[in-house]
Coordinates of C-alpha atoms and ligand atoms in Angstrom, one line a residue:
X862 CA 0.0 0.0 0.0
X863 CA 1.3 3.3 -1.0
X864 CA 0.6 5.8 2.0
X865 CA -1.1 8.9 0.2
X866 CA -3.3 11.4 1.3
X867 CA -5.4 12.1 0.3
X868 CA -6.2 8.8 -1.7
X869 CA -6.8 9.0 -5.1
X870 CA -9.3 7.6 -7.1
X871 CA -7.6 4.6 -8.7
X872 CA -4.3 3.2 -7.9
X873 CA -2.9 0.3 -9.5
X874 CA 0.4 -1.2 -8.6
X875 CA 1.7 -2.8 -12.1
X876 CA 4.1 -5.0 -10.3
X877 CA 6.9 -4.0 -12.8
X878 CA 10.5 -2.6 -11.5
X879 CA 10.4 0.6 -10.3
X880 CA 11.7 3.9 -11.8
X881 CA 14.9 4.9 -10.6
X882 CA 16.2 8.3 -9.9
X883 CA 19.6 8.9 -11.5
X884 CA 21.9 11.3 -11.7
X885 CA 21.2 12.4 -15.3
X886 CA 17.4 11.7 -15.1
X887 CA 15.7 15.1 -15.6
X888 CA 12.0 16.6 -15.9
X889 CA 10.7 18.0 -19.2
X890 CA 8.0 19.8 -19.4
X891 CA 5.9 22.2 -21.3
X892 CA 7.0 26.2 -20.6
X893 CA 3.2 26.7 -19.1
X894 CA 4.4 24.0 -16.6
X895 CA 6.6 25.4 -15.2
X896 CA 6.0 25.8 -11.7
X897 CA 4.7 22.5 -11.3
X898 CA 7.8 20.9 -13.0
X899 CA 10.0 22.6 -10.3
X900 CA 8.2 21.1 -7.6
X901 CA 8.8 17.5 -9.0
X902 CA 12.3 18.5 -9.6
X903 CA 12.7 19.8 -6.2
X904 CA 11.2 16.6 -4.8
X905 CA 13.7 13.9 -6.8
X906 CA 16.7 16.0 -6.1
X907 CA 15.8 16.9 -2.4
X908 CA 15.0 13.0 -2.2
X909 CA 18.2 11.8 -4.5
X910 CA 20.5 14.2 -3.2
X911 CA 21.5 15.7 -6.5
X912 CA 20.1 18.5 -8.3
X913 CA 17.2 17.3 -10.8
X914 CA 17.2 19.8 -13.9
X915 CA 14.2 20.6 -15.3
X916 CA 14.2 20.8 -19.9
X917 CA 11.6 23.0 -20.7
X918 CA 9.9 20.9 -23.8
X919 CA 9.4 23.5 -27.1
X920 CA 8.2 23.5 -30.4
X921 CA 10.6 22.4 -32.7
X922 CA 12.5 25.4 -34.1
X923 CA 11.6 27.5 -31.4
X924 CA 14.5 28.8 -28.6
X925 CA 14.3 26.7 -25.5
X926 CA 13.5 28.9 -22.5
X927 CA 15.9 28.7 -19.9
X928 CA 14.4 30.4 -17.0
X929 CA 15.8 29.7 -13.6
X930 CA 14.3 27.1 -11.8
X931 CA 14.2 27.0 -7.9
X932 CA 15.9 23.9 -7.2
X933 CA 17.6 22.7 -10.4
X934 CA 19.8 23.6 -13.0
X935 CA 18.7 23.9 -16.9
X936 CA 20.0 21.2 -18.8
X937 CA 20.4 22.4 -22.3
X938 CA 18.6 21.1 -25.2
X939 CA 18.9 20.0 -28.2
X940 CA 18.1 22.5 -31.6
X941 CA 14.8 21.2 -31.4
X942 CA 13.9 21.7 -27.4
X943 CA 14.0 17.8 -27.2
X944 CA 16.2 15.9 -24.5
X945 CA 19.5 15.6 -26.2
X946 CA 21.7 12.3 -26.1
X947 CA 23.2 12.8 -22.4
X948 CA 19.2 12.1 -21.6
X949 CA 18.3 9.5 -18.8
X950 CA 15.3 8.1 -17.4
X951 CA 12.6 11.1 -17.8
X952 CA 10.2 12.9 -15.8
X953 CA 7.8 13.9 -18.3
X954 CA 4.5 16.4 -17.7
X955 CA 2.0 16.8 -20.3
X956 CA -0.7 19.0 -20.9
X957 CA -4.0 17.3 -22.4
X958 CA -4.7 19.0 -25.5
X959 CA -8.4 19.9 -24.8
X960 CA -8.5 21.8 -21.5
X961 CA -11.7 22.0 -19.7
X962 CA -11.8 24.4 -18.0
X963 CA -15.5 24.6 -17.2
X964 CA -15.4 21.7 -14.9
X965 CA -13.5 22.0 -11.6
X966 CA -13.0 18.2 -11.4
X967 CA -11.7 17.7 -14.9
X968 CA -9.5 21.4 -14.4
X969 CA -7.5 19.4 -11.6
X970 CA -8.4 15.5 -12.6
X971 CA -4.8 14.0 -13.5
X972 CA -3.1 10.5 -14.1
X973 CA 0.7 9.3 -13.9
X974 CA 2.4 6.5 -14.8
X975 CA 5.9 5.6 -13.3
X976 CA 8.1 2.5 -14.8
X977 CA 10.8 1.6 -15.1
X978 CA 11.8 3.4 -18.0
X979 CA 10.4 6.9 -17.0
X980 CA 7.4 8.3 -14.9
X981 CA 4.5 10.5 -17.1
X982 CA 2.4 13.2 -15.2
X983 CA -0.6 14.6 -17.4
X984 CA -3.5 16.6 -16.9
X985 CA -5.9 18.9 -18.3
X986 CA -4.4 22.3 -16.5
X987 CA -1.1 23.6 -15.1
X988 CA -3.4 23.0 -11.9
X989 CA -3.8 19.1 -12.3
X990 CA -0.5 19.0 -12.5
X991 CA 0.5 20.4 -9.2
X992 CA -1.8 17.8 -8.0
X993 CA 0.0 15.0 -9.8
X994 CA 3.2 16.2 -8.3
X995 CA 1.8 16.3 -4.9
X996 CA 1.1 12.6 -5.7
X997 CA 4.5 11.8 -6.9
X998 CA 6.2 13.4 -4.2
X999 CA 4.5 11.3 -1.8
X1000 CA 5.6 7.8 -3.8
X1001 CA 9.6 8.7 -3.7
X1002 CA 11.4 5.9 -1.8
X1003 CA 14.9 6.2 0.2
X1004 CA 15.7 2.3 -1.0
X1005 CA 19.3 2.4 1.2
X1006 CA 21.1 3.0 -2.0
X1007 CA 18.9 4.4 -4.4
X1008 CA 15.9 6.7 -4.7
X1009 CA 12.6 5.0 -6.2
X1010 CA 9.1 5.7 -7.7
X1011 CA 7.0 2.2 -7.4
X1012 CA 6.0 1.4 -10.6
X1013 CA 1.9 1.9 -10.3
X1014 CA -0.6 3.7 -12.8
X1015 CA -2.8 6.3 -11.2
X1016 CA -6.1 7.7 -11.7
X1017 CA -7.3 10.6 -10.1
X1018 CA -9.3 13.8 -9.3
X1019 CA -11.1 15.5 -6.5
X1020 CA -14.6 15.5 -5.2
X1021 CA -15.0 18.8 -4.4
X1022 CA -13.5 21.7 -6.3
X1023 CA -12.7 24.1 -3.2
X1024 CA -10.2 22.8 -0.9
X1025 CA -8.8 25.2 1.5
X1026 CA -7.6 26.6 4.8
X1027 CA -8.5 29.5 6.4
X1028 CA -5.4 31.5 8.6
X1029 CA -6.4 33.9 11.1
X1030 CA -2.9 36.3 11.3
X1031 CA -5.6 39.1 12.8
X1032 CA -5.6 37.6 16.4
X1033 CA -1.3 36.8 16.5
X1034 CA 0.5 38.1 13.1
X1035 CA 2.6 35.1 10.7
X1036 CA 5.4 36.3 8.8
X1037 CA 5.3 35.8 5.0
X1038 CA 7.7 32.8 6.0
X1039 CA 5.0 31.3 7.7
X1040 CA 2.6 31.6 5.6
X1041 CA 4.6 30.4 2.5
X1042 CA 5.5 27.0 4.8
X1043 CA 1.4 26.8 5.1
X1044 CA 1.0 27.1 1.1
X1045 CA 3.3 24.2 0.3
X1046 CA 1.3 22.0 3.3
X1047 CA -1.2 22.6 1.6
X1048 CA 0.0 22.0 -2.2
X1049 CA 1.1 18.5 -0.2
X1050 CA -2.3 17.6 0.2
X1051 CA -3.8 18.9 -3.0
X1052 CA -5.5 21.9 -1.2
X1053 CA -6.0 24.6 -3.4
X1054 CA -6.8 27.4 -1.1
X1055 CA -5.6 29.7 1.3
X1056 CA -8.0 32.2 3.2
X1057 CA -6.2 34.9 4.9
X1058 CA -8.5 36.4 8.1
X1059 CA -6.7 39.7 7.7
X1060 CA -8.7 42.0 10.0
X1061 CA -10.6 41.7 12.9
X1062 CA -11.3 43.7 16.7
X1063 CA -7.4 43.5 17.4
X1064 CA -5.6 44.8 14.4
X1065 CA -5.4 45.3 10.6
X1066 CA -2.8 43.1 8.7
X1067 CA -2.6 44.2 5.0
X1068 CA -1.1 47.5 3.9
X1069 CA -3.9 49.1 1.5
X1070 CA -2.6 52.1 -0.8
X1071 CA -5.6 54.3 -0.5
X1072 CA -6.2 54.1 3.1
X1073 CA -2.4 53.8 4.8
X1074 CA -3.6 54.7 8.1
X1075 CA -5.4 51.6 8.9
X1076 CA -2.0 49.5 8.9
X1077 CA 0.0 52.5 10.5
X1078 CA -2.4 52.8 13.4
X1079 CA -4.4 49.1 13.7
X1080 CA -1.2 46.6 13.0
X1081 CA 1.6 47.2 15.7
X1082 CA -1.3 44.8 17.9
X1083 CA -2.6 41.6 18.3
X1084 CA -4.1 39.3 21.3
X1085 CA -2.5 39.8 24.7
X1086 CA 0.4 41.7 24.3
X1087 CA 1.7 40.2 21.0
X1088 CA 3.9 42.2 19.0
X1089 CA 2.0 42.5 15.5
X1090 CA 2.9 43.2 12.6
X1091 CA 1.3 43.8 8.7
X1092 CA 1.7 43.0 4.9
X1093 CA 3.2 45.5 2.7
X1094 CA 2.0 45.4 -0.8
X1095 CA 5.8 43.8 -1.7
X1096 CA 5.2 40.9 1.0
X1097 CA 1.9 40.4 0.0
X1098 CA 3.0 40.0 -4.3
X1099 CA 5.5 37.8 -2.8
X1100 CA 2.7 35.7 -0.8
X1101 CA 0.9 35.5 -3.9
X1102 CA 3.5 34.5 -6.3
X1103 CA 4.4 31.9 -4.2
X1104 CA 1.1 30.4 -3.2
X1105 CA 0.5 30.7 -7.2
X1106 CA 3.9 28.8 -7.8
X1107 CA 2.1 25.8 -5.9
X1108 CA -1.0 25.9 -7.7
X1109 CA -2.5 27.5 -4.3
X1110 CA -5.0 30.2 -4.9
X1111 CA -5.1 33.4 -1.5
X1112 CA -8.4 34.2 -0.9
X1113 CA -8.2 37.6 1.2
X1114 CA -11.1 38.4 4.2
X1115 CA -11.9 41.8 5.3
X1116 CA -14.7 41.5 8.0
X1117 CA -16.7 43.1 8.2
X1118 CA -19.6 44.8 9.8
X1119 CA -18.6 43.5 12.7
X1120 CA -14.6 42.9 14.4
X1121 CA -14.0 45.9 13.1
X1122 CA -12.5 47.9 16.2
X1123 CA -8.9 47.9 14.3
X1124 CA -11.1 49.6 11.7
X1125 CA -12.8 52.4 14.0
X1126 CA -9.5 53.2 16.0
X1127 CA -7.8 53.9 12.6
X1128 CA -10.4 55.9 10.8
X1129 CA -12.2 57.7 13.1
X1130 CA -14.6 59.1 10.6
X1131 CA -16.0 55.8 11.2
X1132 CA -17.5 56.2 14.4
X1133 CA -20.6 58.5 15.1
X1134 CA -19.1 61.0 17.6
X1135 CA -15.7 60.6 15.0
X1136 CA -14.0 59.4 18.3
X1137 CA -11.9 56.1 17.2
X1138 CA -12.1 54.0 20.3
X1139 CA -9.1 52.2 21.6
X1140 CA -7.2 49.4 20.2
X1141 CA -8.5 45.9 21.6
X1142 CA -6.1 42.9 22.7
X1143 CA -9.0 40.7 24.2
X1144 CA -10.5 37.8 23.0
X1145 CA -13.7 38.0 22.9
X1146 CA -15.5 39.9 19.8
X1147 CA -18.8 41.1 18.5
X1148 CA -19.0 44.4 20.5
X1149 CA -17.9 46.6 17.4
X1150 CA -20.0 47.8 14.0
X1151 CA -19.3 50.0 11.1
X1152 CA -22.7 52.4 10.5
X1153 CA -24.7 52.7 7.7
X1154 CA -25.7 56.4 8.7
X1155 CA -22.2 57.7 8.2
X1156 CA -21.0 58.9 4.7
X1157 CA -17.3 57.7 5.3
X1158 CA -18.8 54.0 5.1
X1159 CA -19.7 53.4 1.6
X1160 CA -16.3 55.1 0.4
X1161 CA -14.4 53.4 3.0
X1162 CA -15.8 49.8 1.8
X1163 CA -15.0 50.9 -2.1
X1164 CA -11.7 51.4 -1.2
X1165 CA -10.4 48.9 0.6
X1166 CA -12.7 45.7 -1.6
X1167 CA -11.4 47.8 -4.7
X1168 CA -7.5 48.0 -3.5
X1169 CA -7.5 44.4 -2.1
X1170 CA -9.1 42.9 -5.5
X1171 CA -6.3 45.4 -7.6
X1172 CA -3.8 44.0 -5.1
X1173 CA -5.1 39.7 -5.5
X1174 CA -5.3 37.5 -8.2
X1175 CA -8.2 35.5 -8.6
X1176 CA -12.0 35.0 -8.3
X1177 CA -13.0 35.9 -4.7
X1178 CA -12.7 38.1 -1.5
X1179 CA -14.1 37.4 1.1
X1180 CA -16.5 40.1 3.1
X1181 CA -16.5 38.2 6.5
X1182 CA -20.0 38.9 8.4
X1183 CA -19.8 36.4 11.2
X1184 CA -20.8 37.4 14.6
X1185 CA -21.9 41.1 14.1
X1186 CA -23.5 40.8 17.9
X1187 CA -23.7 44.9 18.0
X1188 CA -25.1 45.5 14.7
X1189 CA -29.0 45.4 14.5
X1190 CA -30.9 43.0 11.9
X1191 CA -31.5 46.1 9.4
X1192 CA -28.4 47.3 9.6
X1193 CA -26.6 43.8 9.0
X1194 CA -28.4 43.7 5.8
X1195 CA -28.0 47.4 4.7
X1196 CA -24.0 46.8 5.5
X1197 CA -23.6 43.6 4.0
X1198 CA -25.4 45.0 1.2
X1199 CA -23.2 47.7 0.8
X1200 CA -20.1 45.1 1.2
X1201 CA -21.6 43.1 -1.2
X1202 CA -21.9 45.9 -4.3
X1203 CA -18.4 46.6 -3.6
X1204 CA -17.3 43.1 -3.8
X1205 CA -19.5 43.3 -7.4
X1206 CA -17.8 46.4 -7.8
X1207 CA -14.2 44.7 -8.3
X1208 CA -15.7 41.9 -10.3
X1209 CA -15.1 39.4 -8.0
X1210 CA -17.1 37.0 -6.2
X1211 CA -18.0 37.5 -3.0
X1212 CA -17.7 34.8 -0.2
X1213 CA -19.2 35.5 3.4
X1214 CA -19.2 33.7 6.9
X1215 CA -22.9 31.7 7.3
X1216 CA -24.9 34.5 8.7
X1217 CA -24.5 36.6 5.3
X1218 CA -27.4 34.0 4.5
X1219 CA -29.3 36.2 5.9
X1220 CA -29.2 39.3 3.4
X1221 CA -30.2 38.8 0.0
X1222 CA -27.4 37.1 -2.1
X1223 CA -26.1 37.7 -5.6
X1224 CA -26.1 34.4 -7.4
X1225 CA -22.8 32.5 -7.2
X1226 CA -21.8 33.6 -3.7
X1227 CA -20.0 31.5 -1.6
X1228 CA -22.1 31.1 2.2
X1229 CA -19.2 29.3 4.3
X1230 CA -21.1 27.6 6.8
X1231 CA -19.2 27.4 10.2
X1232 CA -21.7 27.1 13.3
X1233 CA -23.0 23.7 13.8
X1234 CA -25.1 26.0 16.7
X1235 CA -27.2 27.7 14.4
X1236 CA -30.2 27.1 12.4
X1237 CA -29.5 25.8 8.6
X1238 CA -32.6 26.6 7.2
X1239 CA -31.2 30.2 6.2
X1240 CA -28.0 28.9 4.6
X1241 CA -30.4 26.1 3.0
X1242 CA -32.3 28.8 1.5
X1243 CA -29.6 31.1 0.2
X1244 CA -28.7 27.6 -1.7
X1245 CA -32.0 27.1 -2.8
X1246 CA -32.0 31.0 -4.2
X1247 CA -28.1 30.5 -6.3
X1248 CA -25.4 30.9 -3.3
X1249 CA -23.0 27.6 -3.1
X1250 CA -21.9 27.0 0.3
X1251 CA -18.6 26.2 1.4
X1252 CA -18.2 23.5 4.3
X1253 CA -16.5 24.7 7.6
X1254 CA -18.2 22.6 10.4
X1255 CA -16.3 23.8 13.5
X1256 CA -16.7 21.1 15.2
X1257 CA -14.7 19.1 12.5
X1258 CA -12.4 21.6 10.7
X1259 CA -12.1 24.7 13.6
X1260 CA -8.3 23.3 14.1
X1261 CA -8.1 25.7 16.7
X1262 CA -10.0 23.1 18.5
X1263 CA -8.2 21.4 21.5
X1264 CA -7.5 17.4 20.4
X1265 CA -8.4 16.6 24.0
X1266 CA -9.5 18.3 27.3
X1267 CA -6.5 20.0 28.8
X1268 CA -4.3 20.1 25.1
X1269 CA -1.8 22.8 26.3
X1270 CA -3.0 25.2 22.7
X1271 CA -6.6 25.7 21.5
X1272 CA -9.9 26.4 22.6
X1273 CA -13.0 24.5 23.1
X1274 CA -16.2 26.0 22.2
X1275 CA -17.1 23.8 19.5
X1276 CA -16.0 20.6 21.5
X1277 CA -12.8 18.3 21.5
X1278 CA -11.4 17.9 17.7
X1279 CA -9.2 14.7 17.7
X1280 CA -8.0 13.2 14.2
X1281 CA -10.7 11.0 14.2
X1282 CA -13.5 13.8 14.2
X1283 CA -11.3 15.7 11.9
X1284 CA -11.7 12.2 9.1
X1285 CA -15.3 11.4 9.9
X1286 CA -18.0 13.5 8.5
X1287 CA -19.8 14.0 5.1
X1288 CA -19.6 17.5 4.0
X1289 CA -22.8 16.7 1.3
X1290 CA -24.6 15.4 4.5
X1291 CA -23.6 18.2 6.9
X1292 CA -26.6 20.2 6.0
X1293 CA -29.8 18.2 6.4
X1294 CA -32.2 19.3 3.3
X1295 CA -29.2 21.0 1.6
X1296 CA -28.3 20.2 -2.2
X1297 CA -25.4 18.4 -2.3
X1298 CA -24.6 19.8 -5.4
X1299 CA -24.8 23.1 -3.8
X1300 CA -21.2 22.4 -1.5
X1301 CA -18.1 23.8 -3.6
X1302 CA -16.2 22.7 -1.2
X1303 CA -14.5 21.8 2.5
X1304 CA -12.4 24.7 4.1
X1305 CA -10.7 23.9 7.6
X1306 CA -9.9 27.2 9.7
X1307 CA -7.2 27.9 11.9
X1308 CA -8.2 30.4 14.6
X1309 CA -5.2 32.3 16.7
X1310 CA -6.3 33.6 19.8
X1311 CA -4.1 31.0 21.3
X1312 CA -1.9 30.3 19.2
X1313 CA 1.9 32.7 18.7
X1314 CA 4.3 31.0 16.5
X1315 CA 4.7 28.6 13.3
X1316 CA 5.2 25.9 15.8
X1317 CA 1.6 26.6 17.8
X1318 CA 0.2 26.9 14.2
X1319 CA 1.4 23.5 12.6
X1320 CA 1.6 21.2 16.0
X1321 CA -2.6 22.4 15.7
X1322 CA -2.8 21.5 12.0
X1323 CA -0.8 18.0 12.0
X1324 CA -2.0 15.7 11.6
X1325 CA -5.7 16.9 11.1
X1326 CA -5.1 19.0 8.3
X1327 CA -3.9 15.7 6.2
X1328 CA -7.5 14.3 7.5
X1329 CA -9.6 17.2 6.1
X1330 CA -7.7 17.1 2.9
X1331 CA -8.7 13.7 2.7
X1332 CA -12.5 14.6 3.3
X1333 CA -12.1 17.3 0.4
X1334 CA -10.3 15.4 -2.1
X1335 CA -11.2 11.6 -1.9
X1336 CA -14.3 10.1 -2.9
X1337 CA -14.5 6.4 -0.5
X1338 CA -13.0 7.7 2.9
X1339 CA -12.0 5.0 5.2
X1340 CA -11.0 5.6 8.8
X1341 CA -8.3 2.2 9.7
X1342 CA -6.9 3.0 5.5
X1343 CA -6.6 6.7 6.9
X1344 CA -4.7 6.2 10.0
X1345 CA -2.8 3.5 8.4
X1346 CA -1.5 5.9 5.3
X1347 CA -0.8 8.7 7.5
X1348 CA 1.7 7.5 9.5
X1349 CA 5.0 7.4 7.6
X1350 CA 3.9 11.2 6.9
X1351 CA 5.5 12.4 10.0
X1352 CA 8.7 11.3 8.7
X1353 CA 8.2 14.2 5.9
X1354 CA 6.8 16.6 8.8
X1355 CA 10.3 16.4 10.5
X1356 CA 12.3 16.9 7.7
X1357 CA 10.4 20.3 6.7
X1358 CA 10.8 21.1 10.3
X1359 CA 7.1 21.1 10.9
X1360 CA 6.1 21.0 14.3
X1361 CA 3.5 17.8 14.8
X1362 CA 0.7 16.4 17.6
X1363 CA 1.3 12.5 17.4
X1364 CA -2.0 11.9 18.4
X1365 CA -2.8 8.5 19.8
X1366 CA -5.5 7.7 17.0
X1367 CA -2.5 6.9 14.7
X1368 CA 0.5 4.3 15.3
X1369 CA 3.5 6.7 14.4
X1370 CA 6.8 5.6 13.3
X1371 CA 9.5 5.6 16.3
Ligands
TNX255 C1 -15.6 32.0 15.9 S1 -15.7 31.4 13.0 C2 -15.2 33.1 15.1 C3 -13.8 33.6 15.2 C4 -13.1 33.0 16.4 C5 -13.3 31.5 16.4 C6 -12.5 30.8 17.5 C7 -16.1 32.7 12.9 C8 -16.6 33.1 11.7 N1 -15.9 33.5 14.0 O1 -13.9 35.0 15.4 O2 -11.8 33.3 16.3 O3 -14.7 31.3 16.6 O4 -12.6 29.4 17.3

């Protein structure tokens, strides 16, 4: 048994030598492959302990590009852009001719093939590819002397389209370093998304060009005494670039009506009397509101939805509007309104916490649906009226959920998350009388009132994360196959220098 997670669709060991990685073995692929290339090459060579070049494969005629690749070398090629004759065993990406790029689960859908005479990635996208890579670098073997890829055909692609994890860097601040070590943990286990929580009561994390002050006056702040800290628009292109470099799309949150006290402090045109209140390094939230009665609102949402979707890539931002405790029913609705037309504004889509089912919804937005707590019928209903709803159930995915009574990190509220409750739940059956065809996807969140440094982060999201991934991605989840396959995992968690909870669901490696 090959131990990947999440488990593809259809894997077939073909009994036949395996591939070997050799000193001369390099990875061609298409120019439009090019990120995903580097990541197989940085996986054979980091697993070989040579470099493993990457050919860039072009029309015949045409000049070979020889960009620089992050972790290998470029070979030169032949007058044609085909391996010359100091080629060994290949690593060879394709690119289906006929892209579909309609449908998600064909976009990412990929297969490989690995004997002994070479190993063969394709898919339909650059994006399938990443995920075929994630596959591959899962199946390289340490065999004492040499490095190997069992020979095995593969079929695969994801059940859900939207695979993600939401960061909260409001409560404690990550550095780009962090956050970049987050992205490829995720491009491990074929999750596609990252959702930044980038504001809340405490502080303001991204710098935005038209409004400056927020991030001068709401960022140097977080939860008890921590020390802050924000995203200038260079850290943030770099975030980006690189979350894009592992086939990992950022999704960006302002929230808002409500935890929006870093707001208020820095703009005090925000605030009836124009008094900005204090800043806030509590824990507790839902006390603060923005007000539809004051004229600095409206412009104040055009600017920062407009600067954050001139500033992000992509299809979505994310408007926040969870636990708005202070703002009235009318108002919710008139301000998540207004947050909504900005969102349209950009020509994004927008994507708003559960209780946003509550004002009327442009078709195509994205409900995530956290609180098990709270009645479903209105997120049913905003289904039922065009919205698709996004799966975070806290008590499965809120990784900022102790494992056990009296874990040293985490909170509570929504119960005792061990690996176990992180693998076993239906995310089409979550929502009695939802559609099922109405769930785009699974996003786990990682909450940081508790929680200061990389280690805190990732000793909360290992092993669970792997076990969510698994949810999103795989389409026959089975608990004792899970636990099993997960295991030799930690050995890769310790060489990236990830901090790990060996909980006692899962027989680790000693
Ligand atoms: C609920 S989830 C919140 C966050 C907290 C989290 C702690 C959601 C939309 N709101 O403000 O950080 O619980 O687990």
């Amino acid at each position: 048994m090959l131990p990947l997670v999440p488990a593809p669709s259809s894997v077939l060991p073909t009994g036949g030598a395996p591939f070997v990685v050799r000193p001369r073995t390099a990875v061609v692929a298409p120019p439009s492959a090019r990120s995903a290339a580097a990541v197989v090459a940085a996986a054979l060579g980091e697993a070989a302990g040579f470099a493993v070049p990457v050919r860039w494969e072009a029309a015949a005629g045409a000049v070979p590009d020889e960009g620089a690749v992050p972790g290998g070398a470029v070979l030169p090629v032949d007058g044609a852009g085909r391996p010359g004759t100091d080629a060994g065993p290949l690593v060879v990406l394709t690119l289906d001719a006929a892209p579909s790029a309609g449908d998600p689960h064909l976009r990412e859908a990929y297969t490989l093939a690995v004997d002994e005479a070479g190993v063969r990635l394709a898919a339909r996208t650059p994006a399938g590819l990443h995920r075929a890579a994630a596959t591959l670098a899962q199946m390289v073997v340490n065999a004492g002397t040499s490095v190997v890829v069992p020979a095995v055909q593969i079929e695969d692609a994801p059940t859900y389209a939207w695979r993600g994890l939401s960061v909260d860097v409001a409560r404690h601040f990550l550095a780009v370093d962090d956050l970049e070590a987050i992205v490829d943990l995720l491009a491990g286990y074929k999750l596609n998304v990252l959702h930044l929580h980038l504001t809340d009561d405490q502080a303001w994390r991204l710098d935005l060009p038209s409004r400056p002050e927020l991030v001068a006056r709401s960022s140097a702040g977080g939860v008890d005494g921590d020390p802050g800290g924000a995203y200038s628009a260079a850290d943030w292109s770099r975030l980006v670039a690189h979350a894009a470099s592992r086939g990992v799309a950022v999704v960006p949150e302002i929230d808002v009506p409500g935890h929006v006290n870093a707001a208020l402090h820095a703009v005090p045109a925000l605030n009836p009397d124009g008094v900005a209140p204090e800043p806030y390094e509590g824990v507790a939230v839902g006390f603060s509101s923005l007000r539809s009665d004051l004229p600095a609102t409206v412009p104040f949402l055009a600017d920062v939805f407009g600067d954050l979707a001139a500033m992000t890539p992509g299809e979505y931002l994310h408007l926040g509007g969870d636990e708005a405790h202070h703002t009235p029913p009318d108002e919710y609705v008139r301000l998540v309104g207004a947050a909504l037309d900005a969102v349209r504004a950009t020509g994004r889509t927008a994507v708003g916490w559960q209780e946003v089912a509550a004002v009327p919804l442009p078709p195509g937005t994205v409900v995530q649906f956290w609180d098990t707590r709270a009645d479903t019928a209105p997120v049913v209903a905003a289904a039922r009226a065009g919205a698709r709803v996004l799966m975070s159930p806290a008590d499965h995915v809120y990784l900022d959920m102790q494992y056990v009574p009296g874990h040293p990190l985490g909170q509570d509220w929504a119960g005792y998350v061990e690996l176990r409750d992180a693998y076993e739940w239906d995310p089409a059956a979550t929502i009695p009388d939802l559609d099922p065809a109405a769930v785009v996807g699974v996003e786990a969140a990682i909450w940081t009132e508790t929680l200061r440094t990389r280690d805190d982060v990732t000793s909360m999201l290992l092993p669970r994360l792997a076990a969510v991934a698994e949810v999103a991605w795989s389409s026959s989840p089975d608990w004792e196959s899970f636990r099993a396959r997960v295991a030799p995992h930690a050995a890769a968690w310790d060489r990236a220098g990830l901090a790990w909870h060996a909980s006692p669901q899962v027989e680790w490696p000693r």
